[in-house]
């Protein structure tokens, strides 16, 4: 069965202070996206769709995409590779970008940029996060049994496995009942305190205590291609209400939450004990590099990902 893995790699990485999507972090200078691609192919995905900015597509091809040239998937066929651009050309003709805005319009826009390249069940993830093989395998396998309409998937990580000691992070804190996602609350300033507690500091500097076992969204979603129609309608509504806002983004967790509450979609939550890591801040870099080295030394990955 054909399944696609779409990787969102057009973000600016403002808190990181540079283009973190192409920062070599592995022991052989691998970027985090290479691990997602490598694990995705092992998990069974046979199409990879890179969602990029036009000015980095050649770099992404060289350091990641071209390495798939002779790689075969679980079906014995060569992995299909596509590149799509998250740029103003993928916006509705009637919309004018607010003058001076450089910030991307969000992960819903990124997903819609991939619509032209996807006509099979697909997963969509971030380029600058490490998700683990187990999480992508669970997502792939669930996609192969996904109905054509009305059902989505999310890998639910535990909050304690997704935070950074180097600063606040944003997570979609979820309510899950009987294996189904009931709601997602995008929470923007989740901070690890010196005593080890995890707190929401967005409105209270002392922080609202959060349960470390809470399920959270890490932008590991699975959908049938029929989702694009509702996604486009949702994005159009966002754009019509944007005005001159320089920062507001249209994001997948909030869209999914609205779809659930309006009855448009049921979302299955796939539980995982996997430990996320990523590079939200420059200070995260050394920690991530050390964790990747451990994974190679343990045998989870070969000495080199690609021969």
PDB file of C-alpha atoms in Angstrom:
ATOM      1  CA  UNK A   1       0.000   0.000   0.000  1.00  0.00           C
ATOM      2  CA  UNK A   2       1.278   3.460  -0.872  1.00  0.00           C
ATOM      3  CA  UNK A   3       1.810   5.758   2.128  1.00  0.00           C
ATOM      4  CA  UNK A   4       3.493   9.153   2.222  1.00  0.00           C
ATOM      5  CA  UNK A   5       5.585  10.859   4.879  1.00  0.00           C
ATOM      6  CA  UNK A   6       5.430  14.654   4.565  1.00  0.00           C
ATOM      7  CA  UNK A   7       8.161  16.572   6.387  1.00  0.00           C
ATOM      8  CA  UNK A   8       7.674  20.249   7.237  1.00  0.00           C
ATOM      9  CA  UNK A   9      11.043  21.937   6.746  1.00  0.00           C
ATOM     10  CA  UNK A  10      10.139  25.531   5.894  1.00  0.00           C
ATOM     11  CA  UNK A  11      10.241  27.032   9.408  1.00  0.00           C
ATOM     12  CA  UNK A  12      12.625  29.840  10.214  1.00  0.00           C
ATOM     13  CA  UNK A  13      13.870  28.497  13.541  1.00  0.00           C
ATOM     14  CA  UNK A  14      13.842  31.958  15.124  1.00  0.00           C
ATOM     15  CA  UNK A  15      14.458  30.829  18.711  1.00  0.00           C
ATOM     16  CA  UNK A  16      17.309  28.607  17.569  1.00  0.00           C
ATOM     17  CA  UNK A  17      18.940  31.535  15.812  1.00  0.00           C
ATOM     18  CA  UNK A  18      19.506  29.931  12.438  1.00  0.00           C
ATOM     19  CA  UNK A  19      18.383  27.305   9.949  1.00  0.00           C
ATOM     20  CA  UNK A  20      18.175  24.386  12.363  1.00  0.00           C
ATOM     21  CA  UNK A  21      16.666  22.087   9.747  1.00  0.00           C
ATOM     22  CA  UNK A  22      20.075  21.754   8.064  1.00  0.00           C
ATOM     23  CA  UNK A  23      22.341  21.793  11.129  1.00  0.00           C
ATOM     24  CA  UNK A  24      24.437  18.610  11.274  1.00  0.00           C
ATOM     25  CA  UNK A  25      23.856  16.983  14.669  1.00  0.00           C
ATOM     26  CA  UNK A  26      24.604  13.285  14.142  1.00  0.00           C
ATOM     27  CA  UNK A  27      28.060  11.682  14.500  1.00  0.00           C
ATOM     28  CA  UNK A  28      28.567  11.917  10.718  1.00  0.00           C
ATOM     29  CA  UNK A  29      27.011  15.380  10.464  1.00  0.00           C
ATOM     30  CA  UNK A  30      23.528  13.958   9.859  1.00  0.00           C
ATOM     31  CA  UNK A  31      20.657  16.410  10.174  1.00  0.00           C
ATOM     32  CA  UNK A  32      17.609  15.450  12.243  1.00  0.00           C
ATOM     33  CA  UNK A  33      15.495  15.165   9.116  1.00  0.00           C
ATOM     34  CA  UNK A  34      17.716  12.309   7.909  1.00  0.00           C
ATOM     35  CA  UNK A  35      16.694  10.233  10.925  1.00  0.00           C
ATOM     36  CA  UNK A  36      13.018  10.890  10.216  1.00  0.00           C
ATOM     37  CA  UNK A  37      13.487   9.812   6.595  1.00  0.00           C
ATOM     38  CA  UNK A  38      15.576   6.763   7.528  1.00  0.00           C
ATOM     39  CA  UNK A  39      13.076   5.651  10.183  1.00  0.00           C
ATOM     40  CA  UNK A  40      10.136   6.441   7.923  1.00  0.00           C
ATOM     41  CA  UNK A  41      11.437   4.187   5.155  1.00  0.00           C
ATOM     42  CA  UNK A  42      12.129   1.397   7.660  1.00  0.00           C
ATOM     43  CA  UNK A  43       8.611   1.855   9.038  1.00  0.00           C
ATOM     44  CA  UNK A  44       7.099   1.276   5.588  1.00  0.00           C
ATOM     45  CA  UNK A  45       6.542   4.721   4.041  1.00  0.00           C
ATOM     46  CA  UNK A  46       7.313   4.584   0.319  1.00  0.00           C
ATOM     47  CA  UNK A  47       6.914   8.269  -0.582  1.00  0.00           C
ATOM     48  CA  UNK A  48       8.749  11.160   1.066  1.00  0.00           C
ATOM     49  CA  UNK A  49       7.460  14.702   0.525  1.00  0.00           C
ATOM     50  CA  UNK A  50       9.747  17.534   1.595  1.00  0.00           C
ATOM     51  CA  UNK A  51       7.922  20.813   2.332  1.00  0.00           C
ATOM     52  CA  UNK A  52      10.603  23.469   1.986  1.00  0.00           C
ATOM     53  CA  UNK A  53      11.387  27.069   1.157  1.00  0.00           C
ATOM     54  CA  UNK A  54      12.540  27.603  -2.429  1.00  0.00           C
ATOM     55  CA  UNK A  55      15.928  28.945  -1.331  1.00  0.00           C
ATOM     56  CA  UNK A  56      16.917  25.741   0.519  1.00  0.00           C
ATOM     57  CA  UNK A  57      15.583  23.057  -1.821  1.00  0.00           C
ATOM     58  CA  UNK A  58      18.974  22.407  -3.421  1.00  0.00           C
ATOM     59  CA  UNK A  59      20.563  21.985   0.009  1.00  0.00           C
ATOM     60  CA  UNK A  60      17.812  19.612   1.153  1.00  0.00           C
ATOM     61  CA  UNK A  61      18.261  17.559  -2.008  1.00  0.00           C
ATOM     62  CA  UNK A  62      22.003  17.308  -1.511  1.00  0.00           C
ATOM     63  CA  UNK A  63      22.104  16.429   2.172  1.00  0.00           C
ATOM     64  CA  UNK A  64      18.966  14.320   2.411  1.00  0.00           C
ATOM     65  CA  UNK A  65      16.700  13.791  -0.587  1.00  0.00           C
ATOM     66  CA  UNK A  66      19.313  12.632  -3.115  1.00  0.00           C
ATOM     67  CA  UNK A  67      20.434   9.905  -0.715  1.00  0.00           C
ATOM     68  CA  UNK A  68      17.118   8.169  -1.390  1.00  0.00           C
ATOM     69  CA  UNK A  69      17.932   7.770  -5.081  1.00  0.00           C
ATOM     70  CA  UNK A  70      18.617   4.023  -4.901  1.00  0.00           C
ATOM     71  CA  UNK A  71      16.732   3.200  -1.712  1.00  0.00           C
ATOM     72  CA  UNK A  72      13.870   0.739  -2.051  1.00  0.00           C
ATOM     73  CA  UNK A  73      10.825   0.557   0.181  1.00  0.00           C
ATOM     74  CA  UNK A  74       9.060  -2.391   1.755  1.00  0.00           C
ATOM     75  CA  UNK A  75       7.203  -2.928  -1.540  1.00  0.00           C
ATOM     76  CA  UNK A  76      10.481  -3.438  -3.404  1.00  0.00           C
ATOM     77  CA  UNK A  77      10.060  -0.235  -5.402  1.00  0.00           C
ATOM     78  CA  UNK A  78      12.289   2.827  -5.260  1.00  0.00           C
ATOM     79  CA  UNK A  79      11.203   5.440  -2.752  1.00  0.00           C
ATOM     80  CA  UNK A  80       9.297   8.249  -4.456  1.00  0.00           C
ATOM     81  CA  UNK A  81      10.629  11.694  -3.525  1.00  0.00           C
ATOM     82  CA  UNK A  82       8.766  14.953  -4.032  1.00  0.00           C
ATOM     83  CA  UNK A  83       9.583  18.579  -3.164  1.00  0.00           C
ATOM     84  CA  UNK A  84       6.917  21.217  -2.615  1.00  0.00           C
ATOM     85  CA  UNK A  85       7.233  24.854  -1.628  1.00  0.00           C
ATOM     86  CA  UNK A  86       5.529  26.581   1.273  1.00  0.00           C
ATOM     87  CA  UNK A  87       5.455  30.060  -0.198  1.00  0.00           C
ATOM     88  CA  UNK A  88       3.060  32.761  -1.349  1.00  0.00           C
ATOM     89  CA  UNK A  89       2.358  30.921  -4.603  1.00  0.00           C
ATOM     90  CA  UNK A  90       0.373  28.344  -2.618  1.00  0.00           C
ATOM     91  CA  UNK A  91      -1.900  31.029  -1.118  1.00  0.00           C
ATOM     92  CA  UNK A  92      -5.350  31.924  -2.523  1.00  0.00           C
ATOM     93  CA  UNK A  93      -5.280  34.528  -5.296  1.00  0.00           C
ATOM     94  CA  UNK A  94      -7.487  36.888  -3.288  1.00  0.00           C
ATOM     95  CA  UNK A  95      -5.143  37.004  -0.276  1.00  0.00           C
ATOM     96  CA  UNK A  96      -2.456  39.661   0.160  1.00  0.00           C
ATOM     97  CA  UNK A  97       0.317  38.988   2.656  1.00  0.00           C
ATOM     98  CA  UNK A  98       0.525  41.742   5.298  1.00  0.00           C
ATOM     99  CA  UNK A  99       3.298  44.111   4.302  1.00  0.00           C
ATOM    100  CA  UNK A 100       6.508  43.347   6.166  1.00  0.00           C
ATOM    101  CA  UNK A 101       5.469  39.893   7.384  1.00  0.00           C
ATOM    102  CA  UNK A 102       8.222  37.267   7.041  1.00  0.00           C
ATOM    103  CA  UNK A 103       6.950  34.646   9.507  1.00  0.00           C
ATOM    104  CA  UNK A 104       5.436  31.524   7.879  1.00  0.00           C
ATOM    105  CA  UNK A 105       1.646  31.218   8.087  1.00  0.00           C
ATOM    106  CA  UNK A 106       1.746  27.973  10.003  1.00  0.00           C
ATOM    107  CA  UNK A 107       1.631  24.206   9.739  1.00  0.00           C
ATOM    108  CA  UNK A 108      -1.800  24.110   8.079  1.00  0.00           C
ATOM    109  CA  UNK A 109      -0.340  26.150   5.213  1.00  0.00           C
ATOM    110  CA  UNK A 110       2.613  23.747   5.129  1.00  0.00           C
ATOM    111  CA  UNK A 111       0.307  20.748   4.859  1.00  0.00           C
ATOM    112  CA  UNK A 112      -1.712  22.379   2.090  1.00  0.00           C
ATOM    113  CA  UNK A 113       1.489  23.060   0.156  1.00  0.00           C
ATOM    114  CA  UNK A 114       1.911  19.280  -0.042  1.00  0.00           C
ATOM    115  CA  UNK A 115      -1.581  18.616  -1.400  1.00  0.00           C
ATOM    116  CA  UNK A 116      -0.402  18.542  -5.010  1.00  0.00           C
ATOM    117  CA  UNK A 117       2.034  15.732  -4.181  1.00  0.00           C
ATOM    118  CA  UNK A 118      -0.211  13.507  -2.058  1.00  0.00           C
ATOM    119  CA  UNK A 119      -3.055  11.231  -3.085  1.00  0.00           C
ATOM    120  CA  UNK A 120      -2.552   8.437  -0.548  1.00  0.00           C
ATOM    121  CA  UNK A 121      -2.791   8.161   3.268  1.00  0.00           C
ATOM    122  CA  UNK A 122      -0.062  10.325   4.733  1.00  0.00           C
ATOM    123  CA  UNK A 123       1.731  11.286   7.914  1.00  0.00           C
ATOM    124  CA  UNK A 124       3.041  14.772   8.507  1.00  0.00           C
ATOM    125  CA  UNK A 125       5.854  15.662  10.917  1.00  0.00           C
ATOM    126  CA  UNK A 126       8.365  18.416  11.713  1.00  0.00           C
ATOM    127  CA  UNK A 127      11.865  18.371  10.231  1.00  0.00           C
ATOM    128  CA  UNK A 128      13.601  19.514  13.417  1.00  0.00           C
ATOM    129  CA  UNK A 129      12.315  16.874  15.828  1.00  0.00           C
ATOM    130  CA  UNK A 130      13.505  13.353  16.573  1.00  0.00           C
ATOM    131  CA  UNK A 131      10.464  11.078  16.792  1.00  0.00           C
ATOM    132  CA  UNK A 132      11.914   7.510  16.965  1.00  0.00           C
ATOM    133  CA  UNK A 133      11.368   4.518  14.720  1.00  0.00           C
ATOM    134  CA  UNK A 134       8.705   3.041  17.030  1.00  0.00           C
ATOM    135  CA  UNK A 135       6.515   6.137  16.810  1.00  0.00           C
ATOM    136  CA  UNK A 136       6.717   6.324  13.010  1.00  0.00           C
ATOM    137  CA  UNK A 137       6.101   2.586  12.703  1.00  0.00           C
ATOM    138  CA  UNK A 138       2.939   2.852  14.802  1.00  0.00           C
ATOM    139  CA  UNK A 139       1.771   5.786  12.696  1.00  0.00           C
ATOM    140  CA  UNK A 140       2.466   4.022   9.398  1.00  0.00           C
ATOM    141  CA  UNK A 141       0.731   0.805  10.405  1.00  0.00           C
ATOM    142  CA  UNK A 142      -2.355   2.673  11.586  1.00  0.00           C
ATOM    143  CA  UNK A 143      -2.436   4.615   8.299  1.00  0.00           C
ATOM    144  CA  UNK A 144      -2.750   1.393   6.298  1.00  0.00           C
ATOM    145  CA  UNK A 145      -6.114   0.743   7.970  1.00  0.00           C
ATOM    146  CA  UNK A 146      -7.347   4.342   7.970  1.00  0.00           C
ATOM    147  CA  UNK A 147     -10.842   4.991   6.533  1.00  0.00           C
ATOM    148  CA  UNK A 148     -11.004   7.326   3.539  1.00  0.00           C
ATOM    149  CA  UNK A 149     -12.862  10.050   5.412  1.00  0.00           C
ATOM    150  CA  UNK A 150     -13.568  11.359   8.886  1.00  0.00           C
ATOM    151  CA  UNK A 151     -10.755   9.704  10.860  1.00  0.00           C
ATOM    152  CA  UNK A 152      -7.301  11.018  11.706  1.00  0.00           C
ATOM    153  CA  UNK A 153      -4.333   9.809  13.742  1.00  0.00           C
ATOM    154  CA  UNK A 154      -1.958  11.352  16.249  1.00  0.00           C
ATOM    155  CA  UNK A 155       1.022   9.924  18.102  1.00  0.00           C
ATOM    156  CA  UNK A 156       0.569  10.992  21.728  1.00  0.00           C
ATOM    157  CA  UNK A 157       3.876  11.558  23.519  1.00  0.00           C
ATOM    158  CA  UNK A 158       4.118  12.055  27.280  1.00  0.00           C
ATOM    159  CA  UNK A 159       4.805  15.644  28.293  1.00  0.00           C
ATOM    160  CA  UNK A 160       7.797  14.699  30.459  1.00  0.00           C
ATOM    161  CA  UNK A 161       9.478  13.192  27.376  1.00  0.00           C
ATOM    162  CA  UNK A 162       9.140  16.340  25.252  1.00  0.00           C
ATOM    163  CA  UNK A 163      10.413  19.305  27.293  1.00  0.00           C
ATOM    164  CA  UNK A 164      13.679  21.261  27.127  1.00  0.00           C
ATOM    165  CA  UNK A 165      15.773  22.301  30.106  1.00  0.00           C
ATOM    166  CA  UNK A 166      17.016  25.278  28.109  1.00  0.00           C
ATOM    167  CA  UNK A 167      13.793  27.252  27.858  1.00  0.00           C
ATOM    168  CA  UNK A 168      10.057  27.219  27.322  1.00  0.00           C
ATOM    169  CA  UNK A 169       8.484  25.044  24.631  1.00  0.00           C
ATOM    170  CA  UNK A 170       5.111  24.936  22.915  1.00  0.00           C
ATOM    171  CA  UNK A 171       3.108  21.737  23.064  1.00  0.00           C
ATOM    172  CA  UNK A 172      -0.433  20.726  22.237  1.00  0.00           C
ATOM    173  CA  UNK A 173      -1.608  19.359  25.598  1.00  0.00           C
ATOM    174  CA  UNK A 174      -4.233  16.711  24.916  1.00  0.00           C
ATOM    175  CA  UNK A 175      -7.156  14.975  26.535  1.00  0.00           C
ATOM    176  CA  UNK A 176      -7.402  11.331  25.464  1.00  0.00           C
ATOM    177  CA  UNK A 177     -10.292   9.034  26.394  1.00  0.00           C
ATOM    178  CA  UNK A 178     -10.594   5.386  25.354  1.00  0.00           C
ATOM    179  CA  UNK A 179      -7.885   5.842  22.759  1.00  0.00           C
ATOM    180  CA  UNK A 180      -9.535   8.861  21.127  1.00  0.00           C
ATOM    181  CA  UNK A 181      -8.303  12.433  21.134  1.00  0.00           C
ATOM    182  CA  UNK A 182     -10.951  14.665  22.738  1.00  0.00           C
ATOM    183  CA  UNK A 183      -9.232  18.043  22.630  1.00  0.00           C
ATOM    184  CA  UNK A 184      -5.886  19.773  22.060  1.00  0.00           C
ATOM    185  CA  UNK A 185      -4.885  22.949  23.880  1.00  0.00           C
ATOM    186  CA  UNK A 186      -1.895  24.675  22.325  1.00  0.00           C
ATOM    187  CA  UNK A 187       0.203  25.733  25.331  1.00  0.00           C
ATOM    188  CA  UNK A 188       2.991  28.168  24.522  1.00  0.00           C
ATOM    189  CA  UNK A 189       5.313  28.513  27.518  1.00  0.00           C
ATOM    190  CA  UNK A 190       5.821  25.099  29.089  1.00  0.00           C
ATOM    191  CA  UNK A 191       8.834  25.375  31.376  1.00  0.00           C
ATOM    192  CA  UNK A 192      10.838  22.922  33.478  1.00  0.00           C
ATOM    193  CA  UNK A 193      11.383  24.464  36.924  1.00  0.00           C
ATOM    194  CA  UNK A 194      14.518  23.873  39.060  1.00  0.00           C
ATOM    195  CA  UNK A 195      12.586  21.432  41.269  1.00  0.00           C
ATOM    196  CA  UNK A 196      11.786  19.291  38.218  1.00  0.00           C
ATOM    197  CA  UNK A 197       8.125  20.266  37.968  1.00  0.00           C
ATOM    198  CA  UNK A 198       6.688  21.180  34.580  1.00  0.00           C
ATOM    199  CA  UNK A 199       4.563  24.313  34.474  1.00  0.00           C
ATOM    200  CA  UNK A 200       2.647  26.548  32.075  1.00  0.00           C
ATOM    201  CA  UNK A 201       4.089  30.055  32.527  1.00  0.00           C
ATOM    202  CA  UNK A 202       2.212  31.862  29.758  1.00  0.00           C
ATOM    203  CA  UNK A 203       0.013  33.923  32.099  1.00  0.00           C
ATOM    204  CA  UNK A 204       1.536  33.209  35.528  1.00  0.00           C
ATOM    205  CA  UNK A 205       5.302  33.497  36.197  1.00  0.00           C
ATOM    206  CA  UNK A 206       4.885  30.997  39.042  1.00  0.00           C
ATOM    207  CA  UNK A 207       3.426  28.569  36.540  1.00  0.00           C
ATOM    208  CA  UNK A 208       0.348  26.380  36.398  1.00  0.00           C
ATOM    209  CA  UNK A 209       1.406  22.873  37.367  1.00  0.00           C
ATOM    210  CA  UNK A 210       1.113  20.347  34.541  1.00  0.00           C
ATOM    211  CA  UNK A 211       0.931  16.570  34.811  1.00  0.00           C
ATOM    212  CA  UNK A 212       4.190  15.161  33.402  1.00  0.00           C
ATOM    213  CA  UNK A 213       2.242  12.141  32.125  1.00  0.00           C
ATOM    214  CA  UNK A 214      -0.139  14.314  30.079  1.00  0.00           C
ATOM    215  CA  UNK A 215      -0.364  13.253  26.428  1.00  0.00           C
ATOM    216  CA  UNK A 216       0.904  15.929  24.053  1.00  0.00           C
ATOM    217  CA  UNK A 217       0.952  16.519  20.326  1.00  0.00           C
ATOM    218  CA  UNK A 218       4.354  16.793  18.645  1.00  0.00           C
ATOM    219  CA  UNK A 219       2.958  17.346  15.148  1.00  0.00           C
ATOM    220  CA  UNK A 220       2.872  13.622  14.365  1.00  0.00           C
ATOM    221  CA  UNK A 221      -0.402  13.441  12.471  1.00  0.00           C
ATOM    222  CA  UNK A 222      -1.897  10.959  10.051  1.00  0.00           C
ATOM    223  CA  UNK A 223      -4.689  11.696   7.577  1.00  0.00           C
ATOM    224  CA  UNK A 224      -6.436  10.400   4.495  1.00  0.00           C
ATOM    225  CA  UNK A 225      -6.017  12.740   1.492  1.00  0.00           C
ATOM    226  CA  UNK A 226      -9.698  13.677   1.782  1.00  0.00           C
ATOM    227  CA  UNK A 227      -8.679  15.921   4.704  1.00  0.00           C
ATOM    228  CA  UNK A 228      -7.373  18.558   2.312  1.00  0.00           C
ATOM    229  CA  UNK A 229     -10.837  19.872   1.404  1.00  0.00           C
ATOM    230  CA  UNK A 230     -11.728  20.710   5.008  1.00  0.00           C
ATOM    231  CA  UNK A 231      -8.198  21.906   5.674  1.00  0.00           C
ATOM    232  CA  UNK A 232      -8.379  24.404   2.824  1.00  0.00           C
ATOM    233  CA  UNK A 233     -11.728  25.734   4.034  1.00  0.00           C
ATOM    234  CA  UNK A 234     -10.294  26.123   7.538  1.00  0.00           C
ATOM    235  CA  UNK A 235      -7.202  27.924   6.223  1.00  0.00           C
ATOM    236  CA  UNK A 236      -9.284  30.289   4.104  1.00  0.00           C
ATOM    237  CA  UNK A 237     -11.233  31.259   7.217  1.00  0.00           C
ATOM    238  CA  UNK A 238      -7.977  31.923   9.039  1.00  0.00           C
ATOM    239  CA  UNK A 239      -6.675  34.134   6.239  1.00  0.00           C
ATOM    240  CA  UNK A 240      -9.898  36.161   6.073  1.00  0.00           C
ATOM    241  CA  UNK A 241      -9.547  37.002   9.756  1.00  0.00           C
ATOM    242  CA  UNK A 242      -5.795  37.639   9.749  1.00  0.00           C
ATOM    243  CA  UNK A 243      -5.799  41.356   8.944  1.00  0.00           C
ATOM    244  CA  UNK A 244      -2.357  42.865   9.432  1.00  0.00           C
ATOM    245  CA  UNK A 245      -1.214  40.432  12.126  1.00  0.00           C
ATOM    246  CA  UNK A 246       2.535  39.808  11.813  1.00  0.00           C
ATOM    247  CA  UNK A 247       2.790  36.679  13.988  1.00  0.00           C
ATOM    248  CA  UNK A 248      -0.453  34.695  14.121  1.00  0.00           C
ATOM    249  CA  UNK A 249      -0.164  31.218  12.604  1.00  0.00           C
ATOM    250  CA  UNK A 250      -2.675  28.625  11.424  1.00  0.00           C
ATOM    251  CA  UNK A 251      -1.584  25.425  13.119  1.00  0.00           C
ATOM    252  CA  UNK A 252      -2.559  21.778  12.816  1.00  0.00           C
ATOM    253  CA  UNK A 253      -3.329  21.080  16.521  1.00  0.00           C
ATOM    254  CA  UNK A 254      -5.869  23.913  16.675  1.00  0.00           C
ATOM    255  CA  UNK A 255      -7.424  22.827  13.382  1.00  0.00           C
ATOM    256  CA  UNK A 256      -7.739  19.233  14.564  1.00  0.00           C
ATOM    257  CA  UNK A 257      -9.257  20.392  17.847  1.00  0.00           C
ATOM    258  CA  UNK A 258     -11.905  22.335  15.932  1.00  0.00           C
ATOM    259  CA  UNK A 259     -12.610  19.395  13.619  1.00  0.00           C
ATOM    260  CA  UNK A 260     -13.100  17.099  16.618  1.00  0.00           C
ATOM    261  CA  UNK A 261     -15.425  19.484  18.433  1.00  0.00           C
ATOM    262  CA  UNK A 262     -17.486  20.173  15.312  1.00  0.00           C
ATOM    263  CA  UNK A 263     -17.876  16.463  14.584  1.00  0.00           C
ATOM    264  CA  UNK A 264     -15.931  16.595  11.313  1.00  0.00           C
ATOM    265  CA  UNK A 265     -13.281  14.167  12.465  1.00  0.00           C
ATOM    266  CA  UNK A 266     -12.517  11.437  14.966  1.00  0.00           C
ATOM    267  CA  UNK A 267      -8.834  11.176  15.873  1.00  0.00           C
ATOM    268  CA  UNK A 268      -7.203   8.045  17.228  1.00  0.00           C
ATOM    269  CA  UNK A 269      -4.370   8.668  19.693  1.00  0.00           C
ATOM    270  CA  UNK A 270      -1.464   6.261  19.353  1.00  0.00           C
ATOM    271  CA  UNK A 271       0.388   5.993  22.657  1.00  0.00           C
ATOM    272  CA  UNK A 272       4.192   5.961  22.783  1.00  0.00           C
ATOM    273  CA  UNK A 273       6.882   5.900  25.466  1.00  0.00           C
ATOM    274  CA  UNK A 274       9.394   7.366  23.003  1.00  0.00           C
ATOM    275  CA  UNK A 275      11.542  10.223  24.222  1.00  0.00           C
ATOM    276  CA  UNK A 276      11.402  13.211  21.883  1.00  0.00           C
ATOM    277  CA  UNK A 277      14.330  15.499  21.416  1.00  0.00           C
ATOM    278  CA  UNK A 278      14.905  18.467  19.176  1.00  0.00           C
ATOM    279  CA  UNK A 279      16.665  21.788  18.785  1.00  0.00           C
ATOM    280  CA  UNK A 280      14.368  24.531  19.951  1.00  0.00           C
ATOM    281  CA  UNK A 281      17.339  26.454  21.382  1.00  0.00           C
ATOM    282  CA  UNK A 282      21.035  26.550  20.502  1.00  0.00           C
ATOM    283  CA  UNK A 283      21.752  25.151  23.946  1.00  0.00           C
ATOM    284  CA  UNK A 284      19.861  21.984  22.932  1.00  0.00           C
ATOM    285  CA  UNK A 285      22.423  21.198  20.249  1.00  0.00           C
ATOM    286  CA  UNK A 286      25.028  19.409  22.397  1.00  0.00           C
ATOM    287  CA  UNK A 287      22.382  17.341  24.181  1.00  0.00           C
ATOM    288  CA  UNK A 288      20.823  16.208  20.903  1.00  0.00           C
ATOM    289  CA  UNK A 289      24.209  15.342  19.415  1.00  0.00           C
ATOM    290  CA  UNK A 290      25.064  13.246  22.481  1.00  0.00           C
ATOM    291  CA  UNK A 291      21.741  11.380  22.324  1.00  0.00           C
ATOM    292  CA  UNK A 292      22.179  10.603  18.634  1.00  0.00           C
ATOM    293  CA  UNK A 293      25.686   9.278  19.271  1.00  0.00           C
ATOM    294  CA  UNK A 294      24.289   6.982  21.975  1.00  0.00           C
ATOM    295  CA  UNK A 295      21.704   5.633  19.556  1.00  0.00           C
ATOM    296  CA  UNK A 296      24.378   4.824  16.978  1.00  0.00           C
ATOM    297  CA  UNK A 297      26.604   3.166  19.575  1.00  0.00           C
ATOM    298  CA  UNK A 298      23.689   1.100  20.910  1.00  0.00           C
ATOM    299  CA  UNK A 299      22.983  -0.332  17.473  1.00  0.00           C
ATOM    300  CA  UNK A 300      19.686   1.482  16.980  1.00  0.00           C
ATOM    301  CA  UNK A 301      21.308   3.001  13.893  1.00  0.00           C
ATOM    302  CA  UNK A 302      24.243   1.777  11.791  1.00  0.00           C
ATOM    303  CA  UNK A 303      27.564   3.590  11.873  1.00  0.00           C
ATOM    304  CA  UNK A 304      26.369   5.542   8.829  1.00  0.00           C
ATOM    305  CA  UNK A 305      22.714   5.968   7.887  1.00  0.00           C
ATOM    306  CA  UNK A 306      23.430   5.829   4.160  1.00  0.00           C
ATOM    307  CA  UNK A 307      26.038   3.753   2.360  1.00  0.00           C
TER     308      UNK A 307
END
